[in-house]
DNA sequence: AAATAAATTTAGGTGTGACTAAATATTACT
DNA sequence: AGTAATATTTAGTCACACCTAAATTTATTT
């Protein structure tokens, strides 16, 4: 049975292995807010499941099997559709939808998923700009660059903001770095890795690495 | 902590004690699809909770405390708002919403509850005609009569259909006994307890007790 | 290369909410 | 009233998903 807990593991493993690396026990434990020993136990269970949901060798971290990835993508699709629905249709604030979506994603039916997808016109991105897997769980690979990689003279469009923290999201909103917004890099200090960024033709602002590494853009 | 399981017990006890009786272990076990021994265990836990959620004396069944009733009404409000939302806004069929609402009712936030209530204009009844507790959890007491209690010559308006079974609900819909519909009793056979009912000025139909005891009406 | 530090796993334990089987209390029947 | 039937409870187990503490493996220093 694919429990809420299992779905949370799969979703997190998907996220941690996006870069091609394996997901370590500690990284999973931190992200899930669970003791490392508990993660080992669950990971062994996922690897022993029939069909197996993860590849696992002791001390080597885990990756998703094809089946595990499908299951993860299903949950991710639901999560992102829910976030979109909450903002677009129910009038939630964008900084506030993550928690609600995290609870709903485990209980909605296939019908519910289809109904909200249709109501939204099969959106391709959620309010934070994350791509939404389509009904066949295909996830568009988009060539996005972290804002932190840009240098003076470059222009770009904000694609997504990678954070679930309401306070962080509110701050980003206040700065105006929302998906779709145009920006230009005015200056860069390689000592403190601050960027001076002109956002939406407003006066330039200084953006620290803690923010710029969580904003993904498409370079012009 | 008020778990999903506890909320299901409270909701069911509320339902079984609506007539002023106590809820028996067996009745709860049947309704919840759980072994009677398991019900005893849970009921003792609910009675020992601080504050207690049920009144319980061995072999005497249970009733809700004031606290238990509040908790039950909160879940019932969410359930009925959800059913209404699924039908009205997402286009679900009315026979199909119970199961989905049963899963969602345990995970939605206060904000979600408020948002859908507002979107629906604070409805007073769900698609089956059940009254929805208001935001302060007050449940209007409506003087409804089972259709089975009517006799020839009486006219009435359908108030609600008490069933969660999709097949039953589809049948009731086909007959046309939906909330709001007008009916007149043409005949009664007290051997088989069948009623001949003219529904919405259509040719009269024979309705058995299995159906008529689940339809509640307001008599003219 | 050995010693230390960090990450991971094993071992053993907990609470929740179910289960079955057996014991006991209540109710119904003759 | 006494017995049989039914309802309820007790006793003992189980799976799940977590925990802590201790042992082990891997990685990093010196």
Tab-separated table of C-alpha atoms (C1' of nucleotides) in Angstrom:
chain	number	residue	atom	x	y	z
A	1	UNK	CA	0.000	0.000	0.000
A	2	UNK	CA	1.205	3.450	-0.909
A	3	UNK	CA	0.778	5.337	2.340
A	4	UNK	CA	1.040	9.086	2.917
A	5	UNK	CA	4.428	8.495	4.461
A	6	UNK	CA	5.697	6.519	1.468
A	7	UNK	CA	4.472	9.216	-0.920
A	8	UNK	CA	6.375	11.830	1.093
A	9	UNK	CA	9.558	9.782	0.824
A	10	UNK	CA	9.156	9.296	-2.933
A	11	UNK	CA	8.473	12.973	-3.530
A	12	UNK	CA	11.537	13.954	-1.518
A	13	UNK	CA	13.791	11.388	-3.172
A	14	UNK	CA	12.648	12.665	-6.564
A	15	UNK	CA	13.608	16.158	-5.535
A	16	UNK	CA	16.980	15.202	-4.083
A	17	UNK	CA	17.969	13.135	-7.123
A	18	UNK	CA	17.038	15.704	-9.746
A	19	UNK	CA	20.727	16.507	-10.166
A	20	UNK	CA	21.606	12.887	-10.973
A	21	UNK	CA	23.057	12.186	-7.525
A	22	UNK	CA	21.709	9.605	-5.097
A	23	UNK	CA	19.701	10.809	-2.108
A	24	UNK	CA	21.567	10.324	1.164
A	25	UNK	CA	19.971	9.111	4.374
A	26	UNK	CA	20.838	12.336	6.151
A	27	UNK	CA	19.479	14.556	3.386
A	28	UNK	CA	16.212	12.625	3.436
A	29	UNK	CA	16.068	12.735	7.215
A	30	UNK	CA	16.590	16.497	7.256
A	31	UNK	CA	14.042	17.218	4.544
A	32	UNK	CA	11.429	14.933	6.059
A	33	UNK	CA	12.056	15.983	9.648
A	34	UNK	CA	12.639	12.365	10.661
A	35	UNK	CA	15.522	10.611	12.450
A	36	UNK	CA	18.148	9.115	10.102
A	37	UNK	CA	17.629	5.663	11.606
A	38	UNK	CA	13.953	5.826	10.676
A	39	UNK	CA	14.840	6.775	7.124
A	40	UNK	CA	17.091	3.719	6.796
A	41	UNK	CA	14.216	1.526	7.891
A	42	UNK	CA	11.750	3.000	5.441
A	43	UNK	CA	14.226	3.024	2.566
A	44	UNK	CA	14.876	-0.680	3.078
A	45	UNK	CA	11.156	-1.259	3.008
A	46	UNK	CA	10.782	0.702	-0.241
A	47	UNK	CA	13.619	-1.292	-1.798
A	48	UNK	CA	12.073	-4.597	-0.693
A	49	UNK	CA	8.596	-3.676	-1.954
A	50	UNK	CA	7.151	-5.575	-4.910
A	51	UNK	CA	7.684	-3.923	-7.315
A	52	UNK	CA	10.606	-2.062	-5.709
A	53	UNK	CA	10.195	1.700	-5.497
A	54	UNK	CA	13.863	2.576	-4.932
A	55	UNK	CA	17.330	1.288	-5.752
A	56	UNK	CA	19.282	0.952	-2.542
A	57	UNK	CA	22.722	-0.304	-1.539
A	58	UNK	CA	23.844	0.064	2.035
A	59	UNK	CA	25.693	3.311	2.689
A	60	UNK	CA	25.232	4.386	-0.948
A	61	UNK	CA	22.004	6.388	-0.831
A	62	UNK	CA	18.879	5.756	-2.896
A	63	UNK	CA	17.444	6.548	-6.297
A	64	UNK	CA	13.946	5.925	-7.616
A	65	UNK	CA	13.067	2.941	-9.772
A	66	UNK	CA	10.844	3.552	-12.806
A	67	UNK	CA	7.855	2.598	-10.647
A	68	UNK	CA	8.958	4.837	-7.803
A	69	UNK	CA	9.380	7.733	-10.212
A	70	UNK	CA	5.878	7.265	-11.605
A	71	UNK	CA	4.457	7.280	-8.099
A	72	UNK	CA	6.490	10.377	-7.216
A	73	UNK	CA	5.383	12.205	-10.361
A	74	UNK	CA	1.750	11.388	-9.649
A	75	UNK	CA	2.043	13.015	-6.210
A	76	UNK	CA	3.981	15.958	-7.608
A	77	UNK	CA	1.347	16.488	-10.293
A	78	UNK	CA	-1.350	16.514	-7.643
A	79	UNK	CA	0.613	18.833	-5.406
A	80	UNK	CA	1.229	21.384	-8.130
A	81	UNK	CA	-2.290	21.214	-9.524
A	82	UNK	CA	-3.608	21.733	-6.003
A	83	UNK	CA	-1.361	24.727	-5.409
A	84	UNK	CA	-2.528	26.224	-8.672
A	85	UNK	CA	-6.167	25.540	-7.875
A	86	UNK	CA	-5.902	27.026	-4.390
A	87	UNK	CA	-4.427	30.255	-5.739
A	88	UNK	CA	-6.408	30.571	-8.962
A	89	UNK	CA	-9.825	29.381	-7.893
A	90	UNK	CA	-10.014	29.683	-4.124
A	91	UNK	CA	-8.040	32.890	-3.786
A	92	UNK	CA	-5.236	31.634	-1.560
A	93	UNK	CA	-2.073	33.709	-1.232
A	94	UNK	CA	0.808	32.066	-3.125
A	95	UNK	CA	2.994	31.852	-0.015
A	96	UNK	CA	0.384	29.882	1.795
A	97	UNK	CA	-0.578	26.983	-0.447
A	98	UNK	CA	2.242	24.538	0.135
A	99	UNK	CA	1.096	23.164	3.459
A	100	UNK	CA	-2.493	22.706	2.340
A	101	UNK	CA	-1.406	20.997	-0.887
A	102	UNK	CA	0.889	18.714	1.129
A	103	UNK	CA	-2.069	17.364	3.048
A	104	UNK	CA	-4.526	17.177	0.157
A	105	UNK	CA	-2.144	15.542	-2.325
A	106	UNK	CA	-2.385	12.212	-0.484
A	107	UNK	CA	-6.154	11.899	-0.420
A	108	UNK	CA	-7.609	13.239	-3.654
A	109	UNK	CA	-8.941	10.768	-6.216
A	110	UNK	CA	-8.003	10.477	-9.850
A	111	UNK	CA	-11.348	12.102	-10.615
A	112	UNK	CA	-10.575	15.080	-8.389
A	113	UNK	CA	-7.206	15.474	-10.055
A	114	UNK	CA	-8.815	15.390	-13.509
A	115	UNK	CA	-11.575	17.810	-12.489
A	116	UNK	CA	-9.272	20.499	-11.157
A	117	UNK	CA	-6.851	20.057	-14.070
A	118	UNK	CA	-9.755	20.610	-16.466
A	119	UNK	CA	-11.117	23.558	-14.460
A	120	UNK	CA	-7.696	25.189	-14.692
A	121	UNK	CA	-7.267	24.399	-18.407
A	122	UNK	CA	-4.440	21.885	-17.837
A	123	UNK	CA	-1.908	24.400	-16.577
A	124	UNK	CA	1.767	23.766	-17.242
A	125	UNK	CA	3.158	25.623	-14.250
A	126	UNK	CA	2.122	26.151	-10.643
A	127	UNK	CA	2.079	29.555	-8.895
A	128	UNK	CA	5.785	29.282	-8.058
A	129	UNK	CA	6.627	28.472	-11.656
A	130	UNK	CA	7.315	24.765	-11.113
A	131	UNK	CA	6.318	22.693	-14.158
A	132	UNK	CA	3.315	20.401	-13.650
A	133	UNK	CA	3.656	16.831	-14.971
A	134	UNK	CA	0.953	16.199	-17.592
A	135	UNK	CA	-1.756	13.528	-17.260
A	136	UNK	CA	0.724	10.929	-18.530
A	137	UNK	CA	3.223	12.133	-15.925
A	138	UNK	CA	5.630	13.618	-18.421
A	139	UNK	CA	7.545	16.483	-16.876
A	140	UNK	CA	8.820	19.097	-19.341
A	141	UNK	CA	12.538	19.589	-18.887
A	142	UNK	CA	13.100	23.282	-18.918
A	143	UNK	CA	16.543	24.808	-19.360
A	144	UNK	CA	16.371	27.167	-16.414
A	145	UNK	CA	19.359	28.870	-14.843
A	146	UNK	CA	19.698	29.989	-11.236
A	147	UNK	CA	19.633	33.777	-11.037
A	148	UNK	CA	22.871	33.497	-9.068
A	149	UNK	CA	24.657	32.353	-12.254
A	150	UNK	CA	23.932	35.577	-14.174
A	151	UNK	CA	26.452	38.380	-14.572
A	152	UNK	CA	26.195	42.098	-15.390
A	153	UNK	CA	24.742	42.847	-18.807
A	154	UNK	CA	22.550	39.754	-18.940
A	155	UNK	CA	18.765	39.955	-19.140
A	156	UNK	CA	16.332	37.192	-18.201
A	157	UNK	CA	12.748	36.271	-17.366
A	158	UNK	CA	11.894	34.742	-13.989
A	159	UNK	CA	10.718	31.142	-14.444
A	160	UNK	CA	10.337	29.875	-10.920
A	161	UNK	CA	10.929	30.493	-7.242
A	162	UNK	CA	12.076	27.385	-5.423
A	163	UNK	CA	10.914	27.613	-1.823
A	164	UNK	CA	8.088	26.481	0.386
A	165	UNK	CA	8.768	28.968	3.155
A	166	UNK	CA	5.935	31.525	3.382
A	167	UNK	CA	8.187	34.224	4.835
A	168	UNK	CA	10.719	33.752	2.026
A	169	UNK	CA	7.988	33.780	-0.607
A	170	UNK	CA	6.428	36.936	0.778
A	171	UNK	CA	9.813	38.615	0.660
A	172	UNK	CA	10.377	37.544	-2.931
A	173	UNK	CA	6.950	38.855	-3.837
A	174	UNK	CA	7.719	42.171	-2.212
A	175	UNK	CA	10.927	42.425	-4.226
A	176	UNK	CA	8.841	41.675	-7.302
A	177	UNK	CA	10.683	38.548	-8.448
A	178	UNK	CA	7.547	36.691	-9.517
A	179	UNK	CA	7.448	34.203	-12.406
A	180	UNK	CA	7.117	36.069	-15.718
A	181	UNK	CA	8.901	39.204	-14.570
A	182	UNK	CA	11.770	40.632	-16.680
A	183	UNK	CA	15.107	41.520	-15.111
A	184	UNK	CA	18.555	42.840	-15.989
A	185	UNK	CA	21.795	42.384	-14.095
A	186	UNK	CA	23.455	45.698	-13.354
A	187	UNK	CA	26.333	44.693	-11.135
A	188	UNK	CA	27.983	41.805	-9.305
A	189	UNK	CA	30.210	41.717	-6.260
A	190	UNK	CA	32.145	38.472	-6.211
A	191	UNK	CA	33.198	38.994	-2.598
A	192	UNK	CA	29.728	38.740	-1.118
A	193	UNK	CA	28.131	37.279	-4.270
A	194	UNK	CA	25.524	39.988	-4.306
A	195	UNK	CA	23.804	40.862	-7.577
A	196	UNK	CA	22.427	44.277	-8.391
A	197	UNK	CA	19.273	43.554	-10.348
A	198	UNK	CA	16.858	45.789	-12.196
A	199	UNK	CA	13.456	44.133	-11.854
A	200	UNK	CA	10.597	45.036	-14.173
A	201	UNK	CA	12.339	48.335	-15.097
A	202	UNK	CA	12.256	49.501	-11.478
A	203	UNK	CA	15.327	50.978	-9.748
A	204	UNK	CA	17.974	48.260	-9.251
A	205	UNK	CA	18.086	46.232	-6.009
A	206	UNK	CA	20.797	44.202	-4.349
A	207	UNK	CA	19.990	40.499	-4.114
A	208	UNK	CA	22.028	38.112	-1.938
A	209	UNK	CA	22.985	34.559	-2.813
A	210	UNK	CA	20.469	33.094	-0.393
A	211	UNK	CA	17.766	34.505	-2.629
A	212	UNK	CA	19.393	34.391	-6.074
A	213	UNK	CA	20.176	30.683	-5.839
A	214	UNK	CA	16.460	29.951	-5.352
A	215	UNK	CA	15.216	31.990	-8.295
A	216	UNK	CA	15.397	30.280	-11.680
A	217	UNK	CA	15.308	32.248	-14.892
A	218	UNK	CA	15.404	31.847	-18.639
A	219	UNK	CA	18.252	33.946	-20.067
A	220	UNK	CA	17.541	36.188	-23.057
B	1	UNK	CA	-4.635	14.401	18.938
B	2	UNK	CA	-7.795	14.183	16.901
B	3	UNK	CA	-6.909	11.586	14.311
B	4	UNK	CA	-8.846	10.641	11.175
B	5	UNK	CA	-9.998	7.539	12.980
B	6	UNK	CA	-11.276	9.475	15.990
B	7	UNK	CA	-13.129	11.897	13.713
B	8	UNK	CA	-14.808	8.966	11.987
B	9	UNK	CA	-15.957	7.584	15.333
B	10	UNK	CA	-17.315	10.954	16.467
B	11	UNK	CA	-19.170	11.524	13.204
B	12	UNK	CA	-20.715	8.067	13.397
B	13	UNK	CA	-21.674	8.387	17.062
B	14	UNK	CA	-23.312	11.716	16.281
B	15	UNK	CA	-25.330	10.049	13.569
B	16	UNK	CA	-26.345	7.044	15.668
B	17	UNK	CA	-27.414	9.166	18.636
B	18	UNK	CA	-29.507	11.656	16.684
B	19	UNK	CA	-32.619	9.872	17.951
B	20	UNK	CA	-31.636	10.356	21.587
B	21	UNK	CA	-30.507	6.735	22.029
B	22	UNK	CA	-26.974	5.712	22.910
B	23	UNK	CA	-24.771	4.264	20.163
B	24	UNK	CA	-24.122	0.561	20.675
B	25	UNK	CA	-20.772	-1.096	20.134
B	26	UNK	CA	-22.196	-3.325	17.409
B	27	UNK	CA	-23.884	-0.467	15.572
B	28	UNK	CA	-20.617	1.475	15.567
B	29	UNK	CA	-18.659	-1.578	14.479
B	30	UNK	CA	-21.045	-2.214	11.583
B	31	UNK	CA	-21.101	1.386	10.414
B	32	UNK	CA	-17.345	1.801	10.645
B	33	UNK	CA	-16.503	-1.605	9.193
B	34	UNK	CA	-14.433	-2.462	12.251
B	35	UNK	CA	-14.508	-5.409	14.675
B	36	UNK	CA	-16.638	-4.806	17.808
B	37	UNK	CA	-13.663	-5.488	20.066
B	38	UNK	CA	-11.750	-2.691	18.342
B	39	UNK	CA	-14.653	-0.328	18.879
B	40	UNK	CA	-14.682	-1.058	22.596
B	41	UNK	CA	-11.015	-0.184	22.765
B	42	UNK	CA	-11.404	3.110	20.914
B	43	UNK	CA	-14.508	4.101	22.827
B	44	UNK	CA	-12.691	3.621	26.108
B	45	UNK	CA	-9.907	5.794	24.794
B	46	UNK	CA	-12.357	8.538	23.763
B	47	UNK	CA	-13.958	8.406	27.217
B	48	UNK	CA	-10.568	8.617	28.941
B	49	UNK	CA	-9.383	11.529	26.764
B	50	UNK	CA	-8.855	14.921	28.370
B	51	UNK	CA	-11.325	16.475	27.848
B	52	UNK	CA	-13.482	13.366	27.344
B	53	UNK	CA	-15.156	13.120	23.943
B	54	UNK	CA	-17.805	10.542	24.875
B	55	UNK	CA	-19.854	9.392	27.851
B	56	UNK	CA	-19.356	5.668	28.295
B	57	UNK	CA	-20.504	3.037	30.765
B	58	UNK	CA	-19.674	-0.589	30.144
B	59	UNK	CA	-22.346	-2.428	28.168
B	60	UNK	CA	-24.431	0.766	27.945
B	61	UNK	CA	-23.282	2.285	24.681
B	62	UNK	CA	-21.874	5.782	24.181
B	63	UNK	CA	-23.067	9.338	23.662
B	64	UNK	CA	-21.042	12.429	22.806
B	65	UNK	CA	-19.911	14.955	25.393
B	66	UNK	CA	-20.285	18.639	24.544
B	67	UNK	CA	-16.671	18.590	23.333
B	68	UNK	CA	-17.214	15.455	21.290
B	69	UNK	CA	-20.275	16.965	19.690
B	70	UNK	CA	-18.383	20.106	18.694
B	71	UNK	CA	-15.668	17.994	17.109
B	72	UNK	CA	-18.273	15.881	15.304
B	73	UNK	CA	-20.105	18.948	14.016
B	74	UNK	CA	-16.889	20.451	12.734
B	75	UNK	CA	-16.228	17.309	10.667
B	76	UNK	CA	-19.852	17.138	9.523
B	77	UNK	CA	-19.735	20.765	8.434
B	78	UNK	CA	-16.628	20.078	6.418
B	79	UNK	CA	-18.079	16.926	4.918
B	80	UNK	CA	-21.263	18.614	3.776
B	81	UNK	CA	-19.516	21.733	2.510
B	82	UNK	CA	-17.173	19.514	0.549
B	83	UNK	CA	-20.018	17.496	-0.963
B	84	UNK	CA	-21.699	20.737	-1.979
B	85	UNK	CA	-18.499	22.134	-3.432
B	86	UNK	CA	-17.736	18.971	-5.389
B	87	UNK	CA	-21.188	18.992	-6.992
B	88	UNK	CA	-21.647	22.730	-7.461
B	89	UNK	CA	-18.182	23.840	-8.440
B	90	UNK	CA	-16.322	20.798	-9.713
B	91	UNK	CA	-19.243	19.134	-11.476
B	92	UNK	CA	-19.304	15.840	-9.573
B	93	UNK	CA	-22.391	13.650	-9.792
B	94	UNK	CA	-24.361	13.758	-6.522
B	95	UNK	CA	-24.132	9.988	-6.022
B	96	UNK	CA	-20.386	10.125	-6.140
B	97	UNK	CA	-19.290	12.756	-3.670
B	98	UNK	CA	-19.528	10.923	-0.380
B	99	UNK	CA	-16.343	8.926	-0.622
B	100	UNK	CA	-14.248	11.885	-1.770
B	101	UNK	CA	-15.656	14.106	0.990
B	102	UNK	CA	-14.922	11.370	3.538
B	103	UNK	CA	-11.253	11.530	2.716
B	104	UNK	CA	-10.945	15.301	2.343
B	105	UNK	CA	-12.875	16.183	5.508
B	106	UNK	CA	-9.965	15.084	7.707
B	107	UNK	CA	-7.243	17.131	6.063
B	108	UNK	CA	-8.634	20.506	5.022
B	109	UNK	CA	-7.673	23.576	7.027
B	110	UNK	CA	-9.953	26.097	8.635
B	111	UNK	CA	-9.007	28.434	5.802
B	112	UNK	CA	-10.043	25.910	3.169
B	113	UNK	CA	-13.349	25.408	4.950
B	114	UNK	CA	-13.954	29.152	5.060
B	115	UNK	CA	-12.937	29.626	1.426
B	116	UNK	CA	-15.293	27.015	0.015
B	117	UNK	CA	-18.121	28.127	2.310
B	118	UNK	CA	-17.691	31.674	0.999
B	119	UNK	CA	-17.400	30.514	-2.623
B	120	UNK	CA	-20.700	28.669	-2.219
B	121	UNK	CA	-22.405	31.573	-0.424
B	122	UNK	CA	-22.642	29.771	2.930
B	123	UNK	CA	-25.070	27.095	1.796
B	124	UNK	CA	-27.536	25.659	4.318
B	125	UNK	CA	-27.959	22.238	2.735
B	126	UNK	CA	-25.742	19.783	0.885
B	127	UNK	CA	-26.706	18.063	-2.385
B	128	UNK	CA	-28.604	15.333	-0.508
B	129	UNK	CA	-30.547	17.921	1.473
B	130	UNK	CA	-28.673	17.422	4.749
B	131	UNK	CA	-28.404	20.648	6.729
B	132	UNK	CA	-24.886	22.110	6.996
B	133	UNK	CA	-23.820	23.328	10.453
B	134	UNK	CA	-22.985	27.049	10.284
B	135	UNK	CA	-19.553	28.500	11.051
B	136	UNK	CA	-20.420	28.406	14.782
B	137	UNK	CA	-21.423	24.763	14.371
B	138	UNK	CA	-25.114	25.361	14.972
B	139	UNK	CA	-27.161	22.764	13.153
B	140	UNK	CA	-30.699	23.884	12.248
B	141	UNK	CA	-33.216	21.396	13.588
B	142	UNK	CA	-35.629	20.766	10.803
B	143	UNK	CA	-38.981	19.103	11.405
B	144	UNK	CA	-38.697	16.540	8.629
B	145	UNK	CA	-40.845	13.433	8.327
B	146	UNK	CA	-39.881	10.161	6.667
B	147	UNK	CA	-41.821	9.711	3.460
B	148	UNK	CA	-42.842	6.298	4.832
B	149	UNK	CA	-44.993	8.038	7.478
B	150	UNK	CA	-47.246	9.751	4.908
B	151	UNK	CA	-50.661	8.434	3.939
B	152	UNK	CA	-52.977	8.903	0.933
B	153	UNK	CA	-54.135	12.479	0.437
B	154	UNK	CA	-51.043	14.067	1.919
B	155	UNK	CA	-48.754	16.311	-0.097
B	156	UNK	CA	-45.139	17.148	0.735
B	157	UNK	CA	-41.813	18.539	-0.500
B	158	UNK	CA	-38.694	16.354	-0.487
B	159	UNK	CA	-36.165	17.711	1.997
B	160	UNK	CA	-33.442	15.120	1.986
B	161	UNK	CA	-32.301	11.702	0.853
B	162	UNK	CA	-30.433	9.819	3.547
B	163	UNK	CA	-27.978	7.472	1.895
B	164	UNK	CA	-24.361	7.326	0.864
B	165	UNK	CA	-24.793	4.422	-1.533
B	166	UNK	CA	-24.203	5.591	-5.127
B	167	UNK	CA	-26.469	2.891	-6.601
B	168	UNK	CA	-29.298	3.843	-4.247
B	169	UNK	CA	-28.823	7.537	-4.983
B	170	UNK	CA	-28.840	6.987	-8.726
B	171	UNK	CA	-32.071	5.049	-8.390
B	172	UNK	CA	-33.660	7.797	-6.318
B	173	UNK	CA	-32.560	10.338	-8.908
B	174	UNK	CA	-34.108	8.274	-11.684
B	175	UNK	CA	-37.399	8.127	-9.773
B	176	UNK	CA	-37.144	11.899	-9.427
B	177	UNK	CA	-37.208	12.102	-5.637
B	178	UNK	CA	-34.632	14.884	-5.407
B	179	UNK	CA	-34.634	17.558	-2.697
B	180	UNK	CA	-37.129	20.289	-3.550
B	181	UNK	CA	-39.473	18.083	-5.564
B	182	UNK	CA	-43.225	18.108	-4.787
B	183	UNK	CA	-45.136	14.885	-4.222
B	184	UNK	CA	-48.623	13.584	-3.372
B	185	UNK	CA	-49.552	10.249	-1.813
B	186	UNK	CA	-52.119	8.433	-3.913
B	187	UNK	CA	-52.346	5.092	-2.181
B	188	UNK	CA	-50.943	2.918	0.593
B	189	UNK	CA	-50.815	-0.835	1.021
B	190	UNK	CA	-50.291	-1.663	4.651
B	191	UNK	CA	-49.455	-5.296	3.871
B	192	UNK	CA	-46.257	-4.544	1.983
B	193	UNK	CA	-45.999	-0.928	3.177
B	194	UNK	CA	-45.781	0.304	-0.400
B	195	UNK	CA	-46.752	3.877	-1.166
B	196	UNK	CA	-48.132	5.027	-4.504
B	197	UNK	CA	-46.626	8.460	-4.988
B	198	UNK	CA	-47.208	11.118	-7.606
B	199	UNK	CA	-43.865	12.872	-8.038
B	200	UNK	CA	-43.650	16.305	-9.640
B	201	UNK	CA	-47.085	15.805	-11.235
B	202	UNK	CA	-45.837	12.745	-13.157
B	203	UNK	CA	-47.829	9.470	-13.272
B	204	UNK	CA	-47.816	7.837	-9.810
B	205	UNK	CA	-45.129	5.288	-8.886
B	206	UNK	CA	-44.979	2.579	-6.249
B	207	UNK	CA	-42.283	3.177	-3.648
B	208	UNK	CA	-41.231	0.445	-1.207
B	209	UNK	CA	-40.342	0.969	2.443
B	210	UNK	CA	-36.618	0.498	1.794
B	211	UNK	CA	-36.759	3.709	-0.185
B	212	UNK	CA	-39.491	5.671	1.587
B	213	UNK	CA	-37.833	5.366	5.009
B	214	UNK	CA	-34.734	7.102	3.624
B	215	UNK	CA	-36.512	10.040	2.032
B	216	UNK	CA	-37.395	12.897	4.378
B	217	UNK	CA	-40.043	15.438	3.514
B	218	UNK	CA	-41.767	18.512	4.811
B	219	UNK	CA	-45.540	17.903	4.868
B	220	UNK	CA	-47.812	20.558	3.378
C	1	DA	C1'	48.581	4.597	7.607
C	2	DA	C1'	46.372	5.461	11.714
C	3	DA	C1'	43.208	8.228	14.190
C	4	DT	C1'	39.271	10.875	14.303
C	5	DA	C1'	34.911	12.491	12.606
C	6	DA	C1'	30.742	11.871	10.191
C	7	DA	C1'	27.263	9.096	8.150
C	8	DT	C1'	24.697	5.045	8.281
C	9	DT	C1'	22.810	0.966	10.030
C	10	DT	C1'	21.300	-2.326	13.645
C	11	DA	C1'	18.915	-3.395	17.822
C	12	DG	C1'	15.406	-2.703	20.715
C	13	DG	C1'	11.319	0.029	22.040
C	14	DT	C1'	6.876	3.046	21.686
C	15	DG	C1'	2.006	4.529	20.492
C	16	DT	C1'	-1.843	3.957	17.370
C	17	DG	C1'	-5.454	1.416	15.757
C	18	DA	C1'	-6.585	-2.485	13.991
C	19	DC	C1'	-7.215	-7.956	14.634
C	20	DT	C1'	-8.816	-12.878	16.759
C	21	DA	C1'	-10.124	-15.857	20.436
C	22	DA	C1'	-11.911	-16.392	24.845
C	23	DA	C1'	-14.464	-14.673	28.809
C	24	DT	C1'	-18.294	-12.264	30.672
C	25	DA	C1'	-22.421	-9.566	30.847
C	26	DT	C1'	-27.009	-8.615	29.063
C	27	DT	C1'	-31.212	-9.788	26.757
C	28	DA	C1'	-34.616	-12.901	24.942
C	29	DC	C1'	-37.021	-17.208	25.049
C	30	DT	C1'	-39.380	-21.183	26.860
D	1	DA	C1'	-36.595	-18.625	36.710
D	2	DG	C1'	-33.315	-20.916	34.027
D	3	DT	C1'	-31.226	-21.486	29.666
D	4	DA	C1'	-29.900	-20.134	25.214
D	5	DA	C1'	-28.629	-16.453	22.201
D	6	DT	C1'	-26.575	-12.120	21.565
D	7	DA	C1'	-23.748	-8.234	22.768
D	8	DT	C1'	-19.777	-6.589	24.873
D	9	DT	C1'	-15.435	-6.685	26.899
D	10	DT	C1'	-10.793	-8.542	28.043
D	11	DA	C1'	-6.448	-10.512	26.726
D	12	DG	C1'	-3.016	-11.060	23.705
D	13	DT	C1'	-1.055	-9.950	18.689
D	14	DC	C1'	0.185	-7.458	14.695
D	15	DA	C1'	1.732	-3.845	11.194
D	16	DC	C1'	3.052	0.731	10.675
D	17	DA	C1'	6.067	4.440	11.230
D	18	DC	C1'	8.339	6.573	14.198
D	19	DC	C1'	12.020	6.890	18.271
D	20	DT	C1'	16.907	6.470	20.986
D	21	DA	C1'	21.259	4.346	21.841
D	22	DA	C1'	24.902	1.656	20.314
D	23	DA	C1'	27.573	-0.469	16.631
D	24	DT	C1'	29.527	-0.243	12.235
D	25	DT	C1'	30.981	1.581	7.936
D	26	DT	C1'	32.809	5.346	5.198
D	27	DA	C1'	35.196	9.688	4.758
D	28	DT	C1'	38.449	13.084	6.424
D	29	DT	C1'	42.414	14.577	8.907
D	30	DT	C1'	46.792	14.470	10.713
